Coordinates of C-alpha atoms in Angstrom, one line a residue:
M1 CA -27.6 23.6 72.6
K2 CA -29.1 23.9 69.2
Q3 CA -25.8 25.3 67.8
L4 CA -23.9 22.3 69.3
I5 CA -26.4 19.9 67.6
I6 CA -25.9 21.6 64.3
L7 CA -22.1 21.5 64.6
L8 CA -22.2 17.8 65.5
S9 CA -24.5 17.1 62.6
L10 CA -22.2 19.0 60.3
S11 CA -19.1 17.2 61.6
L12 CA -20.8 13.8 61.0
T13 CA -21.9 14.9 57.5
L14 CA -18.3 15.9 56.6
N15 CA -16.8 12.7 57.8
V16 CA -19.5 10.2 56.7
S17 CA -17.4 9.2 53.7
A18 CA -14.1 8.9 55.5
K19 CA -12.9 5.4 56.2
Y20 CA -9.8 3.3 57.0
V21 CA -8.0 1.3 54.3
N22 CA -5.3 -1.2 55.1
G23 CA -3.2 -3.7 53.2
T24 CA 0.2 -5.3 52.5
V25 CA 2.9 -4.2 50.1
T26 CA 5.2 -6.9 48.6
D27 CA 7.6 -7.2 45.8
E28 CA 7.2 -9.5 42.7
G29 CA 8.6 -12.4 44.7
G30 CA 6.0 -12.1 47.4
Q31 CA 8.4 -10.6 50.0
S32 CA 7.1 -7.9 52.2
L33 CA 8.5 -4.4 51.8
P34 CA 9.0 -2.3 55.0
G35 CA 9.3 1.5 54.7
V36 CA 7.1 2.0 51.6
N37 CA 5.6 5.5 51.5
V38 CA 1.8 5.4 51.2
V39 CA 0.4 8.9 50.5
I40 CA -3.0 10.2 49.7
K41 CA -2.6 11.8 46.3
G42 CA -2.8 15.6 46.3
T43 CA -2.1 15.8 50.1
T44 CA 0.8 15.4 52.5
S45 CA -1.1 12.8 54.5
G46 CA 0.6 9.4 54.5
V47 CA 2.1 6.5 56.4
I48 CA 4.9 4.0 55.9
T49 CA 4.6 0.2 55.9
D50 CA 5.8 -1.7 58.9
I51 CA 8.4 -4.5 59.1
N52 CA 5.8 -6.9 57.6
G53 CA 4.9 -4.5 54.7
F54 CA 1.5 -3.7 56.4
Y55 CA -0.1 -0.2 56.4
S56 CA -3.3 1.3 57.6
I57 CA -4.5 4.8 56.6
E58 CA -7.6 6.9 56.9
V59 CA -8.8 8.2 53.6
P60 CA -11.4 11.1 53.2
S61 CA -13.6 9.4 50.5
E62 CA -13.9 6.5 48.1
K63 CA -12.5 8.8 45.4
S64 CA -9.2 9.0 47.2
I65 CA -6.1 7.7 45.4
L66 CA -3.2 6.1 47.2
V67 CA 0.3 6.6 45.9
F68 CA 2.9 3.9 46.8
S69 CA 6.6 4.7 46.4
Y70 CA 9.7 2.9 47.4
V71 CA 13.4 3.2 46.6
G72 CA 14.3 1.1 43.6
F73 CA 10.7 0.3 42.6
E74 CA 8.2 1.9 40.3
S75 CA 5.7 4.0 42.1
Q76 CA 2.1 2.9 41.8
E77 CA -1.4 4.5 42.2
Q78 CA -4.5 2.8 43.5
K79 CA -8.0 4.2 43.6
V80 CA -9.6 3.3 46.9
G81 CA -13.2 2.9 45.7
K82 CA -15.3 0.7 48.0
R83 CA -12.3 -1.4 49.0
K84 CA -11.2 -1.7 52.6
V85 CA -8.2 -3.8 51.8
V86 CA -5.7 -2.6 49.1
D87 CA -2.8 -5.0 48.6
V88 CA -0.1 -3.8 46.3
V89 CA 2.7 -5.6 44.4
L90 CA 5.5 -3.1 43.5
I91 CA 7.5 -3.8 40.4
S92 CA 11.3 -3.3 40.3
A93 CA 12.3 -0.2 38.5
V94 CA 15.1 -2.1 36.7
E95 CA 13.4 -2.4 33.3
G96 CA 12.4 1.2 33.2
E97 CA 15.8 2.3 34.2
L98 CA 17.6 0.2 31.6
Q99 CA 15.5 1.8 28.9
E100 CA 16.8 5.2 29.8
V101 CA 20.4 4.2 29.6
V102 CA 20.9 4.2 25.8
V103 CA 23.7 5.1 23.4
A104 CA 23.1 7.0 20.2
G105 CA 23.0 4.6 17.3
V106 CA 22.6 1.5 19.5
S107 CA 19.4 -0.5 19.1
K108 CA 19.3 -2.0 22.6
P109 CA 20.5 -0.8 26.0
K110 CA 24.1 -1.4 27.1
F111 CA 25.9 -1.6 30.4
F112 CA 28.6 0.8 31.3
R113 CA 31.6 0.5 33.6
G114 CA 32.4 3.4 35.9
K115 CA 31.8 6.9 34.6
K116 CA 29.1 7.2 32.0
S117 CA 29.9 8.6 28.6
A118 CA 28.4 11.8 27.2
A119 CA 26.3 9.7 24.9
V120 CA 24.1 8.5 27.8
S121 CA 20.8 10.3 27.5
R122 CA 20.2 10.7 31.2
S123 CA 20.8 8.8 34.4
M124 CA 18.3 6.8 36.3
S125 CA 15.5 7.8 38.6
Y126 CA 16.2 6.4 42.1
T127 CA 12.9 7.4 43.6
T128 CA 9.8 9.0 42.2
G129 CA 10.5 12.5 40.9
F130 CA 14.2 12.3 41.7
V131 CA 16.9 12.0 39.0
Q132 CA 20.4 11.1 40.0
D133 CA 22.5 13.4 37.9
Q134 CA 26.0 13.1 39.4
Y135 CA 27.1 10.4 37.0
A136 CA 26.4 12.7 34.0
N137 CA 29.2 15.0 35.1
Y138 CA 31.5 13.1 37.4
N139 CA 32.0 10.0 39.5
T140 CA 34.3 10.1 42.5
E141 CA 33.5 6.7 43.9
E142 CA 36.6 5.0 45.3
Y143 CA 37.5 1.3 45.5
S144 CA 40.7 -0.4 46.7
T145 CA 42.6 -2.1 43.9
I146 CA 42.2 -5.9 43.9
H147 CA 45.0 -8.1 42.5
E148 CA 43.3 -11.4 42.0
N149 CA 44.8 -14.4 43.8
G150 CA 46.8 -16.5 41.4
F151 CA 47.8 -20.2 41.7
K152 CA 50.5 -21.3 44.1
K153 CA 52.5 -24.4 43.6
V154 CA 52.2 -26.6 46.7
L155 CA 55.9 -27.6 46.7
D156 CA 56.8 -23.9 46.8
E157 CA 54.1 -22.7 49.2
A158 CA 52.0 -25.4 50.9
L159 CA 50.3 -23.1 53.4
S160 CA 47.4 -20.6 52.6
T161 CA 46.5 -18.3 55.5
F162 CA 43.7 -15.7 55.6
S163 CA 41.2 -13.9 57.8
I164 CA 37.5 -14.7 57.5
D165 CA 35.2 -12.0 56.1
V166 CA 31.5 -11.7 56.8
D167 CA 31.0 -8.4 55.1
A168 CA 28.5 -8.4 52.3
A169 CA 28.7 -4.8 51.1
S170 CA 30.1 -5.7 47.7
Y171 CA 27.1 -7.8 46.7
S172 CA 24.5 -5.1 47.3
N173 CA 26.7 -2.5 45.8
V174 CA 27.2 -4.6 42.6
R175 CA 23.4 -5.1 42.6
R176 CA 23.0 -1.3 42.7
F177 CA 25.3 -1.0 39.6
I178 CA 23.4 -3.6 37.7
N179 CA 19.9 -2.2 38.6
N180 CA 21.1 1.2 37.4
G181 CA 22.1 -0.3 34.0
Q182 CA 25.8 -0.4 34.6
L183 CA 28.4 -3.1 35.0
P184 CA 30.3 -2.5 38.2
Q185 CA 33.9 -1.4 38.4
K186 CA 36.1 -4.5 38.6
D187 CA 37.5 -3.4 42.0
A188 CA 33.9 -3.1 43.4
V189 CA 33.5 -6.9 42.9
R190 CA 34.9 -8.7 46.0
I191 CA 33.9 -12.3 45.3
E192 CA 34.1 -13.5 48.9
E193 CA 31.6 -10.8 49.9
M194 CA 29.3 -11.9 47.1
I195 CA 29.5 -15.5 48.2
N196 CA 28.9 -14.6 51.9
Y197 CA 25.9 -12.4 51.2
F198 CA 23.9 -15.7 51.2
N199 CA 23.3 -18.1 54.1
Y200 CA 24.0 -21.8 53.6
E201 CA 22.5 -24.9 55.1
Y202 CA 25.5 -25.9 57.2
E203 CA 25.2 -28.1 60.3
N204 CA 24.6 -26.2 63.5
P205 CA 27.6 -26.2 65.9
E206 CA 27.6 -28.6 68.8
G207 CA 29.8 -28.5 71.9
D208 CA 31.8 -25.6 73.2
D209 CA 33.0 -24.1 70.0
P210 CA 30.9 -21.2 68.6
F211 CA 30.9 -22.5 65.0
S212 CA 30.8 -25.7 63.0
I213 CA 33.1 -26.6 60.2
N214 CA 31.7 -27.9 56.9
T215 CA 33.8 -29.1 54.0
E216 CA 33.1 -30.4 50.5
V217 CA 34.9 -31.2 47.2
A218 CA 33.6 -31.1 43.6
R219 CA 34.7 -30.6 40.0
A220 CA 35.2 -26.9 39.0
P221 CA 32.3 -26.0 36.7
W222 CA 34.6 -23.7 34.6
N223 CA 37.4 -26.2 34.3
E224 CA 36.5 -29.9 34.5
K225 CA 40.1 -30.9 35.2
H226 CA 40.2 -28.7 38.3
M227 CA 38.6 -29.2 41.7
I228 CA 36.8 -26.9 44.1
A229 CA 37.2 -27.3 47.8
Q230 CA 34.6 -25.5 50.0
I231 CA 35.2 -24.6 53.6
G232 CA 32.2 -23.4 55.5
L233 CA 31.6 -22.1 59.0
Q234 CA 28.2 -21.9 60.7
G235 CA 28.1 -19.5 63.7
K236 CA 26.0 -20.5 66.7
K237 CA 22.6 -18.9 66.7
I238 CA 21.9 -17.1 69.9
E239 CA 18.3 -16.1 70.5
L240 CA 17.6 -12.4 70.9
E241 CA 16.4 -12.7 74.5
N242 CA 19.7 -14.4 75.4
L243 CA 22.0 -11.9 73.8
P244 CA 23.9 -9.5 76.2
A245 CA 22.7 -5.9 76.8
S246 CA 23.7 -3.5 74.1
N247 CA 25.3 0.0 74.3
I248 CA 25.0 1.3 70.8
V249 CA 26.0 4.7 69.5
F250 CA 24.5 5.7 66.1
L251 CA 27.0 7.8 64.3
L252 CA 25.2 9.4 61.4
D253 CA 26.6 11.5 58.6
V254 CA 24.2 14.5 58.0
S255 CA 26.6 16.5 55.7
G256 CA 25.4 18.1 52.5
S257 CA 26.5 15.1 50.5
M258 CA 23.8 13.0 52.3
S259 CA 20.8 15.0 51.0
A260 CA 19.8 12.6 48.2
P261 CA 16.8 10.4 48.8
N262 CA 18.9 7.3 48.7
K263 CA 21.1 8.6 51.5
L264 CA 19.8 10.4 54.6
P265 CA 16.0 9.8 54.0
L266 CA 16.7 6.1 53.4
L267 CA 19.1 6.0 56.4
K268 CA 16.5 7.4 58.7
S269 CA 13.9 4.8 57.6
A270 CA 16.5 2.0 57.9
F271 CA 17.5 2.9 61.4
K272 CA 13.9 2.9 62.5
L273 CA 13.8 -0.8 61.7
L274 CA 16.8 -1.3 64.0
V275 CA 15.2 0.7 66.7
N276 CA 12.2 -1.7 66.6
E277 CA 14.6 -4.6 67.5
L278 CA 15.9 -2.9 70.7
R279 CA 15.1 -4.3 74.1
P280 CA 14.5 -2.4 77.4
Q281 CA 18.0 -3.4 78.6
D282 CA 19.6 -1.8 75.5
K283 CA 20.8 1.8 75.3
V284 CA 21.1 4.0 72.2
S285 CA 22.8 7.4 71.7
I286 CA 22.9 9.4 68.5
V287 CA 25.8 11.4 67.3
V288 CA 25.8 13.3 64.1
Y289 CA 28.5 15.1 62.1
A290 CA 28.5 17.7 59.3
G291 CA 30.7 20.8 59.7
A292 CA 31.1 19.7 63.3
A293 CA 30.0 16.8 65.5
G294 CA 27.3 16.9 68.1
V295 CA 25.0 14.7 70.3
V296 CA 21.3 14.8 69.2
L297 CA 20.2 12.0 71.6
E298 CA 21.7 11.3 75.0
P299 CA 21.8 7.6 76.1
T300 CA 18.2 6.3 75.9
D301 CA 16.6 3.0 76.9
G302 CA 15.6 0.7 74.1
N303 CA 12.0 0.7 75.2
D304 CA 11.7 4.4 74.6
K305 CA 11.4 3.9 70.9
K306 CA 9.3 7.0 70.2
K307 CA 12.0 9.3 71.6
I308 CA 14.7 7.6 69.5
M309 CA 12.6 7.8 66.3
D310 CA 11.6 11.4 67.0
A311 CA 15.4 12.2 67.1
L312 CA 15.9 10.5 63.8
D313 CA 13.0 12.4 62.2
Q314 CA 14.6 15.7 63.1
L315 CA 17.8 15.1 61.1
Q316 CA 18.5 17.2 58.1
A317 CA 21.5 17.2 55.7
G318 CA 23.8 20.2 55.3
G319 CA 27.4 21.3 55.7
S320 CA 30.8 19.7 55.2
T321 CA 31.9 16.3 56.6
A322 CA 33.8 16.3 59.9
G323 CA 34.0 12.5 60.0
G324 CA 37.0 12.4 62.3
A325 CA 35.4 14.5 65.0
G326 CA 32.2 12.5 64.8
I327 CA 34.0 9.2 65.3
Q328 CA 36.0 10.5 68.3
L329 CA 32.8 11.8 69.9
A330 CA 30.9 8.5 69.3
Y331 CA 33.6 6.4 70.8
K332 CA 33.8 8.8 73.8
I333 CA 30.1 8.3 74.5
A334 CA 30.3 4.5 73.9
K335 CA 33.2 4.3 76.5
E336 CA 31.2 6.4 79.0
Q337 CA 28.2 4.0 78.7
Y338 CA 30.4 0.8 78.5
V339 CA 28.5 -2.3 79.5
V340 CA 30.9 -5.0 81.0
G341 CA 30.3 -8.2 79.2
G342 CA 27.8 -6.5 76.9
N343 CA 27.7 -5.5 73.2
N344 CA 29.4 -2.1 73.0
R345 CA 29.3 -0.8 69.4
V346 CA 29.4 2.3 67.2
V347 CA 27.2 2.0 64.1
L348 CA 28.5 4.4 61.5
A349 CA 26.2 5.3 58.6
T350 CA 27.7 7.4 55.8
D351 CA 28.6 7.6 52.1
G352 CA 32.2 7.6 53.3
D353 CA 33.0 11.0 52.0
F354 CA 35.0 12.4 54.9
N355 CA 36.7 15.7 54.0
V356 CA 37.2 17.7 57.2
G357 CA 39.3 17.0 60.2
A358 CA 41.2 13.8 61.0
S359 CA 40.0 12.1 57.8
S360 CA 43.0 10.2 56.5
N361 CA 42.7 6.4 56.5
A362 CA 45.8 6.1 58.7
S363 CA 44.5 8.4 61.5
M364 CA 41.1 6.8 61.4
E365 CA 42.6 3.3 61.6
R366 CA 44.7 4.1 64.6
L367 CA 41.8 5.6 66.5
I368 CA 39.5 2.6 65.7
E369 CA 42.2 0.0 66.5
E370 CA 42.7 1.7 69.9
K371 CA 39.0 1.6 70.7
R372 CA 38.7 -1.9 69.4
N373 CA 41.2 -3.0 72.0
E374 CA 39.1 -1.3 74.7
G375 CA 36.1 -3.5 73.7
V376 CA 34.1 -1.1 71.5
F377 CA 33.5 -2.5 68.1
L378 CA 32.4 -0.8 64.8
T379 CA 29.7 -1.6 62.3
V380 CA 29.7 0.4 59.1
L381 CA 26.6 0.9 56.9
G382 CA 27.2 2.6 53.5
F383 CA 24.6 4.7 51.6
G384 CA 24.4 6.4 48.3
M385 CA 26.2 6.7 44.9
G386 CA 28.3 9.0 42.9
N387 CA 30.7 10.0 45.7
Y388 CA 30.7 6.6 47.5
K389 CA 33.9 5.8 49.3
D390 CA 33.9 2.0 49.6
S391 CA 37.6 1.7 50.1
K392 CA 37.6 3.9 53.2
M393 CA 34.6 2.2 54.8
E394 CA 35.9 -1.3 54.3
I395 CA 39.1 -0.4 56.1
L396 CA 37.3 1.2 59.0
A397 CA 35.1 -1.9 59.5
D398 CA 38.0 -4.3 59.3
K399 CA 40.0 -2.3 61.8
G400 CA 37.0 -1.9 64.2
N401 CA 36.3 -5.6 64.7
G402 CA 33.0 -5.1 62.9
N403 CA 31.2 -5.7 59.7
Y404 CA 30.4 -3.6 56.6
A405 CA 27.1 -3.6 54.6
Y406 CA 25.8 -1.4 51.8
I407 CA 22.2 -0.3 52.1
D408 CA 20.6 0.5 48.8
T409 CA 16.9 -0.2 49.6
M410 CA 14.7 -0.8 52.6
K411 CA 14.6 -4.4 51.7
E412 CA 18.4 -4.5 52.2
A413 CA 18.0 -2.6 55.4
K414 CA 15.6 -5.2 56.7
K415 CA 18.0 -8.0 55.8
V416 CA 20.9 -6.4 57.6
L417 CA 19.2 -4.8 60.6
V418 CA 16.3 -7.2 61.2
N419 CA 16.7 -10.6 59.6
E420 CA 20.4 -10.7 60.4
F421 CA 20.3 -8.5 63.5
G422 CA 22.2 -10.9 65.7
G423 CA 25.0 -11.4 63.1
T424 CA 25.3 -7.7 62.4
M425 CA 25.3 -6.5 66.0
F426 CA 26.6 -9.4 68.2
T427 CA 30.1 -10.9 67.9
I428 CA 30.4 -14.6 69.0
A429 CA 34.1 -15.1 67.9
K430 CA 36.8 -12.6 67.0
D431 CA 40.2 -12.8 65.2
V432 CA 39.0 -15.9 63.3
K433 CA 41.8 -17.1 61.0
I434 CA 42.0 -20.0 58.6
Q435 CA 45.2 -21.8 57.5
V436 CA 45.1 -24.6 54.9
E437 CA 47.9 -27.0 54.3
F438 CA 47.7 -28.8 50.9
N439 CA 48.9 -32.3 50.3
P440 CA 51.6 -32.3 47.5
T441 CA 50.9 -36.0 46.8
V442 CA 47.6 -35.1 45.2
V443 CA 47.6 -31.3 44.8
Q444 CA 49.8 -29.6 42.3
A445 CA 48.6 -26.0 42.7
Y446 CA 45.8 -24.1 44.4
R447 CA 44.3 -20.6 44.5
L448 CA 41.9 -19.0 47.0
I449 CA 39.0 -17.4 45.2
G450 CA 38.6 -13.9 46.7
Y451 CA 39.8 -12.7 50.1
E452 CA 42.6 -10.8 48.4
N453 CA 42.6 -8.1 51.0
R454 CA 42.3 -10.6 53.9
M455 CA 45.5 -12.6 53.2
L456 CA 47.9 -13.2 56.1
N457 CA 51.4 -14.4 56.3
A458 CA 51.8 -18.0 57.4
E459 CA 53.4 -16.9 60.7
D460 CA 50.4 -14.7 61.5
F461 CA 48.3 -17.7 62.1
N462 CA 49.8 -18.4 65.5
D463 CA 50.3 -14.8 66.4
D464 CA 47.5 -13.8 68.8
K465 CA 48.4 -10.1 68.4
K466 CA 47.5 -10.3 64.7
D467 CA 44.0 -9.0 64.1
A468 CA 41.5 -11.0 61.9
G469 CA 37.8 -11.2 61.1
E470 CA 34.8 -11.5 63.4
L471 CA 31.9 -14.0 63.3
G472 CA 28.4 -12.9 64.4
S473 CA 25.5 -14.8 65.9
G474 CA 24.1 -17.1 63.2
H475 CA 26.5 -16.0 60.5
T476 CA 27.9 -18.3 57.8
V477 CA 31.3 -17.9 56.2
T478 CA 32.3 -19.7 53.0
A479 CA 35.6 -19.9 51.2
L480 CA 36.4 -21.7 48.0
Y481 CA 39.8 -23.0 46.7
Q482 CA 40.4 -23.9 43.1
I483 CA 42.7 -26.9 42.9
I484 CA 44.9 -28.3 40.1
P485 CA 45.5 -32.0 40.8
V486 CA 48.9 -33.6 40.3
G487 CA 49.4 -34.7 36.7
V488 CA 47.2 -32.1 35.2
K489 CA 48.9 -29.8 32.7
S490 CA 47.9 -26.1 33.2
E491 CA 49.0 -22.8 31.8
F492 CA 48.7 -21.5 35.4
V493 CA 51.5 -23.6 36.8
K494 CA 54.7 -21.8 36.1
D495 CA 58.2 -23.3 36.4
I496 CA 61.1 -21.3 38.0
D497 CA 64.8 -21.7 37.5
P498 CA 66.7 -24.1 39.8
L499 CA 68.0 -22.6 43.0
K500 CA 71.8 -22.0 43.2
Y501 CA 72.2 -22.5 47.0
Q502 CA 69.7 -25.2 47.8
T503 CA 68.1 -28.1 46.0
N504 CA 64.5 -28.3 45.0
D505 CA 64.2 -31.9 46.2
Q506 CA 61.6 -32.2 49.0
K507 CA 60.5 -35.4 50.7
I508 CA 56.7 -35.9 50.4
V509 CA 55.1 -37.8 53.3
G510 CA 51.4 -37.2 52.7
S511 CA 48.9 -39.9 52.0
N512 CA 46.9 -39.7 48.8
K513 CA 43.7 -40.2 50.9
E514 CA 44.0 -36.7 52.2
L515 CA 43.5 -33.6 50.1
L516 CA 44.2 -30.9 52.7
T517 CA 44.2 -30.1 56.4
V518 CA 42.4 -26.9 57.5
K519 CA 43.1 -25.2 60.8
F520 CA 41.1 -22.5 62.5
R521 CA 42.0 -20.1 65.3
Y522 CA 39.5 -17.9 67.1
K523 CA 39.1 -15.9 70.3
E524 CA 36.1 -15.4 72.5
P525 CA 34.6 -11.9 72.1
N526 CA 36.4 -10.6 75.3
G527 CA 39.3 -13.1 75.1
T528 CA 43.0 -12.5 74.4
K529 CA 44.2 -16.1 73.8
S530 CA 43.1 -18.0 70.7
K531 CA 41.8 -21.6 70.5
L532 CA 42.7 -24.1 67.7
I533 CA 40.5 -26.4 65.7
T534 CA 41.7 -28.8 63.0
E535 CA 39.8 -30.6 60.3
V536 CA 41.1 -33.0 57.6
V537 CA 39.5 -33.0 54.1
E538 CA 39.5 -36.3 52.2
N539 CA 40.6 -36.6 48.6
E540 CA 37.2 -37.6 47.4
I541 CA 34.8 -36.0 45.0
R542 CA 31.1 -36.7 45.6
R543 CA 27.9 -35.3 44.2
S544 CA 28.0 -31.7 45.2
S545 CA 25.3 -30.2 47.5
H546 CA 23.2 -27.2 46.9
N547 CA 25.6 -25.3 49.3
L548 CA 28.6 -25.9 47.0
D549 CA 26.7 -25.5 43.7
W550 CA 25.3 -22.2 44.8
S551 CA 28.6 -20.8 46.1
M552 CA 30.3 -21.9 42.8
A553 CA 27.5 -20.1 40.8
V554 CA 28.1 -16.9 42.8
A555 CA 31.9 -17.2 42.5
G556 CA 31.5 -17.7 38.7
F557 CA 29.3 -14.7 38.4
G558 CA 31.9 -12.6 40.2
M559 CA 34.7 -13.9 38.0
L560 CA 32.7 -13.0 34.9
L561 CA 32.0 -9.5 36.2
R562 CA 35.7 -9.1 36.9
D563 CA 36.6 -10.7 33.5
S564 CA 38.9 -12.9 35.5
E565 CA 41.7 -14.8 33.7
Y566 CA 40.7 -17.9 35.6
K567 CA 37.0 -18.0 34.4
G568 CA 37.8 -20.6 31.7
D569 CA 35.0 -21.1 29.3
L570 CA 32.3 -20.1 31.8
Q571 CA 29.4 -18.0 30.5
Y572 CA 26.5 -16.2 32.1
A573 CA 24.2 -19.0 30.9
D574 CA 26.2 -21.5 32.8
V575 CA 25.9 -19.4 36.0
L576 CA 22.2 -19.1 35.5
Q577 CA 21.7 -22.8 35.1
M578 CA 23.8 -23.6 38.2
A579 CA 21.9 -21.0 40.3
K580 CA 18.5 -22.2 39.2
S581 CA 19.3 -25.8 40.0
S582 CA 20.8 -25.0 43.4
K583 CA 18.4 -22.3 44.7
G584 CA 17.1 -24.5 47.5
T585 CA 15.3 -23.0 50.4
D586 CA 14.9 -19.3 49.7
E587 CA 12.9 -17.9 52.6
F588 CA 13.5 -14.2 51.9
G589 CA 13.9 -14.3 48.1
Y590 CA 17.6 -13.3 48.1
R591 CA 18.6 -16.2 45.8
S592 CA 15.7 -15.5 43.4
E593 CA 16.9 -11.9 43.2
F594 CA 20.4 -13.1 42.3
I595 CA 19.0 -15.2 39.5
E596 CA 17.3 -12.1 38.2
L597 CA 20.5 -10.1 38.3
V598 CA 22.4 -12.8 36.4
G599 CA 19.6 -12.9 33.8
L600 CA 19.8 -9.1 33.4
V601 CA 23.5 -9.1 32.8
K602 CA 23.2 -12.1 30.5
S603 CA 20.5 -10.3 28.4
M604 CA 22.7 -7.2 28.1
S605 CA 26.0 -9.0 27.2
P606 CA 27.0 -9.4 23.6
N607 CA 27.9 -13.0 23.9
N608 CA 25.2 -14.0 26.4

């Protein structure tokens, strides 16, 4: 008994100084940061912040020091002392990173496009203690070539037809380049994805159609003689509890190329956020692939979150990349667990570097198209840098009736997998096509800004066999047309020789009160026959809204990054002014972040 009392007394003495500390971790804009590592310095004891940036940790004494680290931010140390609450604001690592990217003989940092030169002192630290060195030697990132849309004369081609695009991977990838002190490769800049990264305050849909149509016309900020016509769709928001049951297969790349901290470790933390959104009626399976593909988690109910997260925690990177085998196995499981009327989806997370098995784009496309027609859709999440295969992942998502996002931080993971969970995971309309007919009475020529890889032939609009884009719950889609009015002289309007076998005379019957007519076709998620909606846009310029001003600012930034021949006299300072004046409601800080990115590029550009 005496020994027991002594042991209890000793135990109380040893733990008398131990205590719990909690707090919240945010960024400079006040947004909570989920997934931040909080570790007691000199130990392996630690926790990560939850979806609201909150943490709670037991520390041995007041002398303890907490280390806060997060991808894309500077790590920070905080001595506990007598505090019970330790709130932390993490600072973006951008400034420190830019200082490391210097050229011999140059007094201030410069941006680089693509592969860095040998003059670069060293590449940037992506997380504490980790230096990304692959750029110093090689860069095998792949992007599909973009041939920018040019102007079309209305009398020659009155119809413009394209598929909607809700992907946003290009914006976060461009952000990654800029935060790493580089200008992005031109083909990495897909302007429509940059515009559609942001939500817009469009009217909510009413009636039976799953989206509303919003149009607006204004002067082009980069050419006052031109006009900009905006076409916006607002998808119907379906509350989480009303969404159909999900059958989701996580298909995770665990090959050797995924070992970097901004790949598999970030992937695992990101998917834990998604797991927290699952409901009891949802099911999750996990398939991994490296040298071969295998199942690491059989179908598991969404309320068994610990089991799913434990399976994620066990993942390690190594081996080659049997992407083809992994996709086949994931679709097999998805089909076996198929939920009639539900959300059946494969979620592929990878750097896109498939190099073993059925890895060609053509064979992947055929497989995914086949499964798409069977009701299993595909979401693609990209990770990493250096060997990133954007072109391959974009194609897979397009063919799989899904969407494509690039995850570079936990903040982006929260955006895609939590804030926009319904839009990312639940389709409310598929094969959504837009066809615009311009009125030659008032429109001389037009061009669609972006959507180069989403263009369709005019006859595809009425062809229900022709695949097009999908719209998710609560998603917005925005498209901009640059218009040259009749009577305006422009270097972009080219004349052609008279035709030999037919005349160029065409009878114009349009009223000058109408600028254009826009038509939409869409199918229900499980439907096979499309529905048609028509909207007329009046030939009237009014004071532009924040919606249009913001989308024009983003489009202008994209044109400057691409060094577009259509950018006119636009400068980064103009983009910055437009963005600041049209920021509007910015609940999650995404627009403030864009303004910071434009400011960074402006400060690094020789002509500002």
